[in-house]
Short mmCIF file of C-alpha atoms in Angstrom, two decimals:
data_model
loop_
_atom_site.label_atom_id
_atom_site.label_comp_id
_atom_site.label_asym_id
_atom_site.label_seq_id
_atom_site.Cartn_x
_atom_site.Cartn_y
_atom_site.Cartn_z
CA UNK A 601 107.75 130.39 73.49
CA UNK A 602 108.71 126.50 72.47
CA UNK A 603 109.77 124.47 75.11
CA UNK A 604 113.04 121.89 75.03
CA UNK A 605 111.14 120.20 78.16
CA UNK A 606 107.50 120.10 79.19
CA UNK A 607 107.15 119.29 83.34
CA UNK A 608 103.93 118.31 84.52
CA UNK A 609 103.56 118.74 87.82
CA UNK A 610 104.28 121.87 90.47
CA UNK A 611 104.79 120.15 93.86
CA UNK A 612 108.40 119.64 94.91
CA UNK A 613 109.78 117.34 92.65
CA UNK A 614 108.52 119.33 89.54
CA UNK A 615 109.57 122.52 90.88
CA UNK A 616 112.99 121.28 91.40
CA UNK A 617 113.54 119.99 88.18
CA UNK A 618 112.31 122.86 86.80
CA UNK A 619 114.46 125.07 88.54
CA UNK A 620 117.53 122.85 87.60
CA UNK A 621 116.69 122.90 83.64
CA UNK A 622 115.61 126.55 83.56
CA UNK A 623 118.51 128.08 85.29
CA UNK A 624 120.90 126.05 82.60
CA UNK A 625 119.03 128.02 79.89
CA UNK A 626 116.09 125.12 79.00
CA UNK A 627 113.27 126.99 78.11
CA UNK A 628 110.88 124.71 80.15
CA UNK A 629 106.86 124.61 80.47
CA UNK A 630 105.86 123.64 84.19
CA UNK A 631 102.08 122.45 84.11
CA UNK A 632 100.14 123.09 87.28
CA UNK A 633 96.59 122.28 87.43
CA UNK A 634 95.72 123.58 90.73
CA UNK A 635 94.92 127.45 89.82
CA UNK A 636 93.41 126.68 87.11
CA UNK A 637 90.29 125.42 88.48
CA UNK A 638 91.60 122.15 89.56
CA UNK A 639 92.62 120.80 93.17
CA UNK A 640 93.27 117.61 94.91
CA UNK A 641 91.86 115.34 97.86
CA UNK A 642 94.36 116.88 99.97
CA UNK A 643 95.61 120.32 98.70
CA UNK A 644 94.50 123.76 100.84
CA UNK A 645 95.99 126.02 97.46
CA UNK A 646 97.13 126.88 94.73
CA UNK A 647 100.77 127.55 95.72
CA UNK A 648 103.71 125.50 94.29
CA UNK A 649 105.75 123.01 96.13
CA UNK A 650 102.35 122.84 98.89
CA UNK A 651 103.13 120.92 102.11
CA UNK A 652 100.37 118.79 102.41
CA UNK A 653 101.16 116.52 105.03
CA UNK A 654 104.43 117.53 108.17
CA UNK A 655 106.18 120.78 107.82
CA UNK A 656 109.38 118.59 108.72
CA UNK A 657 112.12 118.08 106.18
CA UNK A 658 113.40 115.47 109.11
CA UNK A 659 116.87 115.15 110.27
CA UNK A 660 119.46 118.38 109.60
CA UNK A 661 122.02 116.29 110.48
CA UNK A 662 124.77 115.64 107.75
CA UNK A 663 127.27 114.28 109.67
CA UNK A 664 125.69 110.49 111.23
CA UNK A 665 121.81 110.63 109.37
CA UNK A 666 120.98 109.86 106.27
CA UNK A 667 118.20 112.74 105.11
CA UNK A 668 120.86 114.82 106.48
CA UNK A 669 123.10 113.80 104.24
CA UNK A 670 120.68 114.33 101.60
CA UNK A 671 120.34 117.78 102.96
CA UNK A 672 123.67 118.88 102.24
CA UNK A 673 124.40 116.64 98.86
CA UNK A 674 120.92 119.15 97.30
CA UNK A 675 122.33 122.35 98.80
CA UNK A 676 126.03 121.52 97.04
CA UNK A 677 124.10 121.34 93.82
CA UNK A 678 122.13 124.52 94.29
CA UNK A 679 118.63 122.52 95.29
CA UNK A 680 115.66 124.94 95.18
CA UNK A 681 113.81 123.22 97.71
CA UNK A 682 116.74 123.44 100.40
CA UNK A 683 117.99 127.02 99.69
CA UNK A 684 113.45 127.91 100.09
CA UNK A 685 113.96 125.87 103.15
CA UNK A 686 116.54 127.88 104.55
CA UNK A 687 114.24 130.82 104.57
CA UNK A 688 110.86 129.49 105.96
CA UNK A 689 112.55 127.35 108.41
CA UNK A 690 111.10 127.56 112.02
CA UNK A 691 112.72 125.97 115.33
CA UNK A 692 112.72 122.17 115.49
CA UNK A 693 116.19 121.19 117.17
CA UNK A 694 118.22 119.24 115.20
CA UNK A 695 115.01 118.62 112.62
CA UNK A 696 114.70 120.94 109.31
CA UNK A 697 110.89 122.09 109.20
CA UNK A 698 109.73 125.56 107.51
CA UNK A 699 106.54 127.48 107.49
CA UNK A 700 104.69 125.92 104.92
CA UNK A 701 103.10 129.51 103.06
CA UNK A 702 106.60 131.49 103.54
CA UNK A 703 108.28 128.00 101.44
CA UNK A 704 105.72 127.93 99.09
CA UNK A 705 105.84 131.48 98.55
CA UNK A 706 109.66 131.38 98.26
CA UNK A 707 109.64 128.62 95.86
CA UNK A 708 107.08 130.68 93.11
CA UNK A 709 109.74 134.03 94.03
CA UNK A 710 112.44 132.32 92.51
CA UNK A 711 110.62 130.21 89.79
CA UNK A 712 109.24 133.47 88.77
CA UNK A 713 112.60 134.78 88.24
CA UNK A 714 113.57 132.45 85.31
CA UNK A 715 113.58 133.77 81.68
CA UNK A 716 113.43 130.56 80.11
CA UNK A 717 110.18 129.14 82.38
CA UNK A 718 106.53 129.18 82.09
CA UNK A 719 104.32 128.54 84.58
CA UNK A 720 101.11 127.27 83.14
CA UNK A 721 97.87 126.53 85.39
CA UNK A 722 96.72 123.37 83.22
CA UNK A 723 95.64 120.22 83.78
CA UNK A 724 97.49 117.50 81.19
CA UNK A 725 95.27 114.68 80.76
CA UNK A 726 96.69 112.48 78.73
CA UNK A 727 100.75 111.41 78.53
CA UNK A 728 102.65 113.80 75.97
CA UNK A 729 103.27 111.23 72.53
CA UNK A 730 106.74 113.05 71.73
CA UNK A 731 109.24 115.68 73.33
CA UNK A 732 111.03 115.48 76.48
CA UNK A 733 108.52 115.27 79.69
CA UNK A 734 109.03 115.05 83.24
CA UNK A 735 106.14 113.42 84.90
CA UNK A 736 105.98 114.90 88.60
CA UNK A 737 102.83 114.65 89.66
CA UNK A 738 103.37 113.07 92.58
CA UNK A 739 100.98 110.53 94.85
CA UNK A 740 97.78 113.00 94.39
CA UNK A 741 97.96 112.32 89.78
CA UNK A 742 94.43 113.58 88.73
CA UNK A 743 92.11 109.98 87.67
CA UNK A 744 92.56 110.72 83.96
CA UNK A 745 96.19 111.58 83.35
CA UNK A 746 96.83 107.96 85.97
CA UNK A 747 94.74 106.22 83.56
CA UNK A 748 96.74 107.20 80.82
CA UNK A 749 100.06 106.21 82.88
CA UNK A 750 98.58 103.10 83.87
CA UNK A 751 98.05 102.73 79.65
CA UNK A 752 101.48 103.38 78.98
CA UNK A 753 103.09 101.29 81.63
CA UNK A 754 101.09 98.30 80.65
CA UNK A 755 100.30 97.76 84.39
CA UNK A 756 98.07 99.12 87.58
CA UNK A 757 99.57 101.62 89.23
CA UNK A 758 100.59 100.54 92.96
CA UNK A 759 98.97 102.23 95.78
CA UNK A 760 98.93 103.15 99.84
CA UNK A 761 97.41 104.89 102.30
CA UNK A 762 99.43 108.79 103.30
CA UNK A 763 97.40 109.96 106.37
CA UNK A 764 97.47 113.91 107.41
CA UNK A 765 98.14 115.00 111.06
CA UNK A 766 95.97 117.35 113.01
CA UNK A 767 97.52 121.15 113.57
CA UNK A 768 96.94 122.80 116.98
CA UNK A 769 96.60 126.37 118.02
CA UNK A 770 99.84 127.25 120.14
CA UNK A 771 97.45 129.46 122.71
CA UNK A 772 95.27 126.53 123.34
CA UNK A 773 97.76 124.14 125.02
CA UNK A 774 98.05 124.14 128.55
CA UNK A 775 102.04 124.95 129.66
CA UNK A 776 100.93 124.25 133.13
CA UNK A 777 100.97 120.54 132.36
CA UNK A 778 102.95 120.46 129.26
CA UNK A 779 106.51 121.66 128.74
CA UNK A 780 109.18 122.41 126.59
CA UNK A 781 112.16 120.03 125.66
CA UNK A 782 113.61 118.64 122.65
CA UNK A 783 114.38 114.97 123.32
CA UNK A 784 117.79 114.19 125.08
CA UNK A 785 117.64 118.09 125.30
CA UNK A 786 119.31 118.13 121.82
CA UNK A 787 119.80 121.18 119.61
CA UNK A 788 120.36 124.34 120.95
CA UNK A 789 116.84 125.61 121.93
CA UNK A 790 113.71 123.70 123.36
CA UNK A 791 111.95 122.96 120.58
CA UNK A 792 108.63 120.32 121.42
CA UNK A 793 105.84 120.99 123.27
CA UNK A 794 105.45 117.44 125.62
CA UNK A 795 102.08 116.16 126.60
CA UNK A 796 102.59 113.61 129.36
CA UNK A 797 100.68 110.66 130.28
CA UNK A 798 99.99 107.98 133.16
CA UNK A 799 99.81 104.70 132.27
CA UNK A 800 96.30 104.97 133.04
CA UNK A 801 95.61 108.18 130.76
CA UNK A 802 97.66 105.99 127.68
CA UNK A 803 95.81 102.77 128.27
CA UNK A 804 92.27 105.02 127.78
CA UNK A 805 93.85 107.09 124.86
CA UNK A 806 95.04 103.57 122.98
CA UNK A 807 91.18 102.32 123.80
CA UNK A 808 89.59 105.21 122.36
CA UNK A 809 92.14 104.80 119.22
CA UNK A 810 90.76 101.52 118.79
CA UNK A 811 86.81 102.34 119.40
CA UNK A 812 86.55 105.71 117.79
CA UNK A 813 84.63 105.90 114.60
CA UNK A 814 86.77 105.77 111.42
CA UNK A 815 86.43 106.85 107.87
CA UNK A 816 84.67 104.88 105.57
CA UNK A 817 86.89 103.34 102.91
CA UNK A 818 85.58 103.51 99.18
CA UNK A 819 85.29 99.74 97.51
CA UNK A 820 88.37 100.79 95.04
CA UNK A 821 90.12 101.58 98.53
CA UNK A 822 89.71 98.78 100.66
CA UNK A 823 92.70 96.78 99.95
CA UNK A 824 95.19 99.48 99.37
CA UNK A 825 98.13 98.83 102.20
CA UNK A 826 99.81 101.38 104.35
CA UNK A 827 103.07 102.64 104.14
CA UNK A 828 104.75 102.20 107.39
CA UNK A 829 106.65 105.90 107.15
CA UNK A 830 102.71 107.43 107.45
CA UNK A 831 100.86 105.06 108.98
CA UNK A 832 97.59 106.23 111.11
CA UNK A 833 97.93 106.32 114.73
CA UNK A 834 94.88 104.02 115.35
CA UNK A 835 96.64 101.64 113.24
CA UNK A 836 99.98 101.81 114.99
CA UNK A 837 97.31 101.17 118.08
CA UNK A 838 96.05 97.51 116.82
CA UNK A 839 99.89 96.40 116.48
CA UNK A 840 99.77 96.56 119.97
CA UNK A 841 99.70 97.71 123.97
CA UNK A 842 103.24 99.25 123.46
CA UNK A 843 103.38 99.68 120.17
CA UNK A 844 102.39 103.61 120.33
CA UNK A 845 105.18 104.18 123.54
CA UNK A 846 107.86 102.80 121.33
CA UNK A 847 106.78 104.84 118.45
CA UNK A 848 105.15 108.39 118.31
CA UNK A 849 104.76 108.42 121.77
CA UNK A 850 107.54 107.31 123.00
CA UNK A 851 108.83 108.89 126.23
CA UNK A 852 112.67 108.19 126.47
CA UNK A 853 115.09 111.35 127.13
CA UNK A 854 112.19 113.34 127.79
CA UNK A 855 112.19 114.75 131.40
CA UNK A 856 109.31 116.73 132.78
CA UNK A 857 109.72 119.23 135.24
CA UNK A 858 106.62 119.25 136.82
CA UNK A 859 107.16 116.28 138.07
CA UNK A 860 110.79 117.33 139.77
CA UNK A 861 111.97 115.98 143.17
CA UNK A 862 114.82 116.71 145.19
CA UNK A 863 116.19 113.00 144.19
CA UNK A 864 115.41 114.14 140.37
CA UNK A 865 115.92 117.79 139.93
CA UNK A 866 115.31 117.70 136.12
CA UNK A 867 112.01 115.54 136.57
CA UNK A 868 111.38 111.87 135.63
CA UNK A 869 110.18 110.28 132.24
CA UNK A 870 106.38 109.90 131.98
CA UNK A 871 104.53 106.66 130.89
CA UNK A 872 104.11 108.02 127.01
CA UNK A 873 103.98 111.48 125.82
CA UNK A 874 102.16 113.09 122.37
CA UNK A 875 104.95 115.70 121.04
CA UNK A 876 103.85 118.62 119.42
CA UNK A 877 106.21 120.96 117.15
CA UNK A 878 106.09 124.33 115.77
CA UNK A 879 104.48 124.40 111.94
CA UNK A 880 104.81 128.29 110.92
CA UNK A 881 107.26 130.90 112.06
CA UNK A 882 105.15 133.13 114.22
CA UNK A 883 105.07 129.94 116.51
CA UNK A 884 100.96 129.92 116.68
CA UNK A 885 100.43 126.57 114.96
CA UNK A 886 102.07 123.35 116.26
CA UNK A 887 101.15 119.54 114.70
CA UNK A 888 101.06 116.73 116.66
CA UNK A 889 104.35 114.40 115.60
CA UNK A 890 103.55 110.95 114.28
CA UNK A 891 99.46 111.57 114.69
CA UNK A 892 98.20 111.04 111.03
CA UNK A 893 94.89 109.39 111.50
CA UNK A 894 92.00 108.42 109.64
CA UNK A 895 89.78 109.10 112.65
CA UNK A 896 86.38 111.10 112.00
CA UNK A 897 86.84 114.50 112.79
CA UNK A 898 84.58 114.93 115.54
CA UNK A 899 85.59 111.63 117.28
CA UNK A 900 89.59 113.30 116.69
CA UNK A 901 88.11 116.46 118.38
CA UNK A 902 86.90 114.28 121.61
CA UNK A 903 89.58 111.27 121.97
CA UNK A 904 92.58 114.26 121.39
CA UNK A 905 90.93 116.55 124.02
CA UNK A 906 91.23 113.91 126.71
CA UNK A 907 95.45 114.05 126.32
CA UNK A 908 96.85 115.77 129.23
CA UNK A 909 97.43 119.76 128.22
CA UNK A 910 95.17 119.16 125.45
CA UNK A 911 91.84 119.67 127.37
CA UNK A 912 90.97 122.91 125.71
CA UNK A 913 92.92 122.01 121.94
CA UNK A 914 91.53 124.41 119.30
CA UNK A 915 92.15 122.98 116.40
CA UNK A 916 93.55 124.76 112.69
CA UNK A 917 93.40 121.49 111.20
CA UNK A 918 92.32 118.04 111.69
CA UNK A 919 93.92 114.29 110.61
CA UNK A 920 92.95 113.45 107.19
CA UNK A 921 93.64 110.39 104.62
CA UNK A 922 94.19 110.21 100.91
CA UNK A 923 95.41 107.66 98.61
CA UNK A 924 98.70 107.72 97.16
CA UNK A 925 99.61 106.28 94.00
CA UNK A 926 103.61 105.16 92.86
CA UNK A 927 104.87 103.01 89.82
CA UNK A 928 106.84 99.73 90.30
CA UNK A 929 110.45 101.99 88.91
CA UNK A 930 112.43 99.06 89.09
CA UNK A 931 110.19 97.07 86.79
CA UNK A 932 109.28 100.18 84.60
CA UNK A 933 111.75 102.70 84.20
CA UNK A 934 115.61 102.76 82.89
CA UNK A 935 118.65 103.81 85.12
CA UNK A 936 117.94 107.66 84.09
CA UNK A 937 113.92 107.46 85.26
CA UNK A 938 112.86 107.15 81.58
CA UNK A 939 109.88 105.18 80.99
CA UNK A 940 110.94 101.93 79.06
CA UNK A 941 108.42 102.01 76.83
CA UNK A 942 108.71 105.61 76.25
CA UNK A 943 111.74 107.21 76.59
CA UNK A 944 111.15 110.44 76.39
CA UNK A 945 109.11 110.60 79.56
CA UNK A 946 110.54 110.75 82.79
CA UNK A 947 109.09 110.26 85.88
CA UNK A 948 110.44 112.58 89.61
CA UNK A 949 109.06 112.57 92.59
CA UNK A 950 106.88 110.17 94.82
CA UNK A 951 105.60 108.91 91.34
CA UNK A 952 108.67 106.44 91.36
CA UNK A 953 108.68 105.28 94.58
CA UNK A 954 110.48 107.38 97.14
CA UNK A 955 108.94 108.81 99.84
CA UNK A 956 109.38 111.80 101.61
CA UNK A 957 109.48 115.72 100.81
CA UNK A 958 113.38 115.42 100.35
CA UNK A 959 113.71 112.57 98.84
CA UNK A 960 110.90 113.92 95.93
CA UNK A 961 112.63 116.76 95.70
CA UNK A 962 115.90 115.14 95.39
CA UNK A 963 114.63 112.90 92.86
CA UNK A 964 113.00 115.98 91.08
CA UNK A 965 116.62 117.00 91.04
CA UNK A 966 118.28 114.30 89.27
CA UNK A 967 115.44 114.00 86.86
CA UNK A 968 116.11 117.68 85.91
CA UNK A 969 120.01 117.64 85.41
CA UNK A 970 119.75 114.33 83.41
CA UNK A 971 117.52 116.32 81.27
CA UNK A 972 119.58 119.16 80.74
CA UNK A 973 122.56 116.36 79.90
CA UNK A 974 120.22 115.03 76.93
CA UNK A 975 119.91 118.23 75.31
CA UNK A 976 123.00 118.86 75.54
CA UNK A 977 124.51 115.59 74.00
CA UNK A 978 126.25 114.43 76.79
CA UNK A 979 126.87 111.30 78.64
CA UNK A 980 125.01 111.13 82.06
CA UNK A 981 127.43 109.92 84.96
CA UNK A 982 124.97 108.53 87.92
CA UNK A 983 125.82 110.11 91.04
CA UNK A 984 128.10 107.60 92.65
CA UNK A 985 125.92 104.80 94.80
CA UNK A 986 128.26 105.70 97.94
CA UNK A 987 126.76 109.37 98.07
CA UNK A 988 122.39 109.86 99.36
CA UNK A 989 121.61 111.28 96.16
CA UNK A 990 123.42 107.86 94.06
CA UNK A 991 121.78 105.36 97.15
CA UNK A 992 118.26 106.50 96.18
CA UNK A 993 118.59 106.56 92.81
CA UNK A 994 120.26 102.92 92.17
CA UNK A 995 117.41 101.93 94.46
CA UNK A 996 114.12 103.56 92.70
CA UNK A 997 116.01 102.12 88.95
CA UNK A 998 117.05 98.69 89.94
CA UNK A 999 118.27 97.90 92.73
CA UNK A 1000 114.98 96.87 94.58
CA UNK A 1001 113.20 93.98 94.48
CA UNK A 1002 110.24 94.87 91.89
CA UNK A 1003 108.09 92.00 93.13
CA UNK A 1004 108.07 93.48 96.70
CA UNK A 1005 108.69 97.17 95.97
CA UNK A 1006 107.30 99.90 98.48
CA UNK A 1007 107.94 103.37 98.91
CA UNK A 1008 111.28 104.28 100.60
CA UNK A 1009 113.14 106.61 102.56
CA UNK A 1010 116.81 107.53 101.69
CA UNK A 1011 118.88 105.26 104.58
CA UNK A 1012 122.09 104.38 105.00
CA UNK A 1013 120.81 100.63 104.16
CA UNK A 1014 120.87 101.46 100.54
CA UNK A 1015 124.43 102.23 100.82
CA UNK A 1016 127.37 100.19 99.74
CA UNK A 1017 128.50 98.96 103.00
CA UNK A 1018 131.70 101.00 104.43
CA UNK A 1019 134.74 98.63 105.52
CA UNK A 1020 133.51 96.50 107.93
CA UNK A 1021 136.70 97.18 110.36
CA UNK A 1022 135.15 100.47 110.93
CA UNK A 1023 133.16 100.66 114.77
CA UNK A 1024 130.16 100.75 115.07
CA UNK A 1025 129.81 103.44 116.92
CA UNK A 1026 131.66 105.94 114.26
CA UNK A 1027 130.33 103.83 111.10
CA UNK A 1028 127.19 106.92 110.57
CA UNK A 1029 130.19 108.83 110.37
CA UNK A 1030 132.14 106.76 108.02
CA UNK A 1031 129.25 106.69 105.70
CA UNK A 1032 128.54 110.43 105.33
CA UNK A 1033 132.28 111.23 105.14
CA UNK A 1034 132.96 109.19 102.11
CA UNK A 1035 129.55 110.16 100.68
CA UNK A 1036 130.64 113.60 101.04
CA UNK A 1037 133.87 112.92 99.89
CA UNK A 1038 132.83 111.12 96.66
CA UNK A 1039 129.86 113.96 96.04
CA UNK A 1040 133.25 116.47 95.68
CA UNK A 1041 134.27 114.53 92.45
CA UNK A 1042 130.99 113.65 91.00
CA UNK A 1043 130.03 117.40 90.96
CA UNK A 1044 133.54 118.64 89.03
CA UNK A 1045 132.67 115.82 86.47
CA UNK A 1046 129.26 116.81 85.86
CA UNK A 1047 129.85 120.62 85.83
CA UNK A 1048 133.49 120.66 83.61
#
């Protein structure tokens, strides 16, 4: 078969755009190099679209959040990624998370079901010189195909630190100190484990975060900075005493019952608490919210043991760290993701910037039906900068500052501001109802 697009790159972002190009009738080549004796720092696979860091697509919410929103802008325009989401998702209260083998597994089903798409298990080492490309590679690009990105872009690729949290085994946590509860008992099942703590036990645990041994960092690593979406839990520790409580750990709307009085029937709040929530559907592995750490494992082992209900943790998995590599968009790449210098390459996914499974995938999205536009002849019409989908966009191609940019989730601070009259308490509201509202018309233009 020829190919009207060649996609390099199976995680989320390429796997959305393929699925948006091959169901118009592109005949599109996906390039994959894991399966084909290739792998990554931080992939377990070979699967397409693997979840290599949460299980958690965040926030479900459409109506006053922002990833929500996002949520329901992909699924109006027939998003892969949501519609596999929908049938690995496990309990997480008002959160979207999946089990991460039945996603991946869903995603290569319905990939697999294309005519027009080839999945090849290749590794592309050097940036295509003509034909239409979409470069998804995402933050794990093998070192010879970023060296040839890093040629084309005239510039050094930026770079941070994404840090891995450790998975439990659900039969190993003790329900005799820990309980169940989703926080401000939201959502219509109890979906967290909760590990409380004394201020005594948290004090320890944020001394042993700052004395346990860490990983070495390579010389080419040392000055790479965090982003502040993933950063390590011992790090979080250094920005001070509180820091963690007000954070991951945070105890607020969380009452435990153990602790329940005749003056507090539903319990009281502990001192901090480590939250724990499901990662597969049968419910037998749970990972530790907001604990990505770069912690050696045995020393994660010992400090993680000595949090209450934790005692006798088996662990499936433990915290790791990788780097993560993006390109300054705003600097390098036009208001459709093409490469200034080359524009037949596009770039999707954490490649530009965003960060965040939905926001990849969402930007895997876009890069796919401006694709399909091309072929076709027509004029591309940006989503409108009022809707999640237009927000991130704008903001990735322009709209930030390329002298400070960083890797972003979608929020409703990259939003046009709604009328100012509007409460505060309703303006969430405001924001998703007009995105919604202007998402109607964008889609008739685009489809007609």
């Amino acid at each position: 078969m020829t190919y009207d697009v060649h996609i390099i790159g199976g995680g989320l972002a390429g796997s959305e755009a393929a699925w948006q190009l091959a169901r118009r009738g592109v005949r599109v080549r996906l390039s994959e190099m894991r399966g084909g004796g290739d792998t990554s720092p931080a992939h377990q696979g070979t699967g397409l679209a693997e979840l290599v860091c949460s299980n958690s697509f965040r926030s479900d919410d459409s109506d006053r959040n922002a990833v929500g929103l996002l949520h329901h802008e992909m699924r109006e325009l027939d998003s892969l990624i949501m519609g596999a989401a929908s049938v690995a998702a496990v309990p997480a209260g008002s959160a979207l998370a999946v089990d991460r083998d039945v996603f991946s597994a869903e995603v290569e089903q319905r990939l697999a079901a294309l005519p027009t798409l080839d999945v090849v298990r290749e590794r592309i080492d050097t940036l295509p010189a003509a034909g239409l490309t979409i470069v998804a590679t995402g933050p794990l690009t093998a070192a010879a195909l970023a060296q040839s990105i890093g040629n084309a872009t005239g510039a050094e690729s930026l770079a941070f630190f994404d840090a891995i949290a450790p998975i439990v085994y659900r039969d190993t946590v003790d329900m005799d100190v820990c309980w169940m509860a989703s926080r401000w008992d939201k959502g219509e099942t109890k979906d967290y484990i909760n590990c409380p703590m004394t201020r005594a036990q948290y004090v320890a645990f944020r001394e042993g975060l700052l004395a346990g041994e860490k990983t070495e960092f390579r010389e080419w690593e040392a000055n790479t900075p965090y982003f502040d979406g993933c950063m390590p839990i011992e790090v979080m520790a250094e920005r001070g005493e509180d820091t963690l409580r007000f954070g991951p750990m945070k105890p607020v709307g969380l009452d435990n019952p153990h602790q329940a009085t005749a003056e507090f029937p539903n319990g009281r709040w502990a001192y901090a608490v480590v939250q724990l929530r499901q990662d597969n559907k049968l419910g037998t592995l749970w990972n530790m919210v907001g604990f990505q750490t770069k912690l050696k494992h045995a020393e994660q082992v010992r400090l993680f043991r000595t949090i209450p209900g934790l005692e006798q943790a088996e662990f499936a998995r433990l915290g790791g760290l990788h780097r993560n590599t993006f390109l300054n968009s705003p600097q390098l790449l036009d208001r459709q993701l093409r490469l200034k210098s080359a524009p037949h390459i596009r770039f999707a996914g954490q490649m530009t910037g965003c960060e965040g499974y939905v926001e990849s995938a969402a930007v895997g999205l876009m890069a796919g039906i401006m694709a399909a536009a091309e072929l076709r002849g027509n004029d591309w019409t940006a989503p409108p900068r009022t809707t999640a989908l237009g927000a991130l966009l704008a903001h990735i191609t322009g709209d930030a500052e390329a002298d400070s940019y960083q890797p972003m989730n979608v929020n409703f601070g990259l939003f046009p501001p709604v009328d100012p009259s509007v409460k505060k308490k309703v303006r969430k509201e405001a924001y998703t109802q007009r995105a919604k509202s202007d998402l109607v018309f964008w889609k008739s233009a685009i489809t007609a």
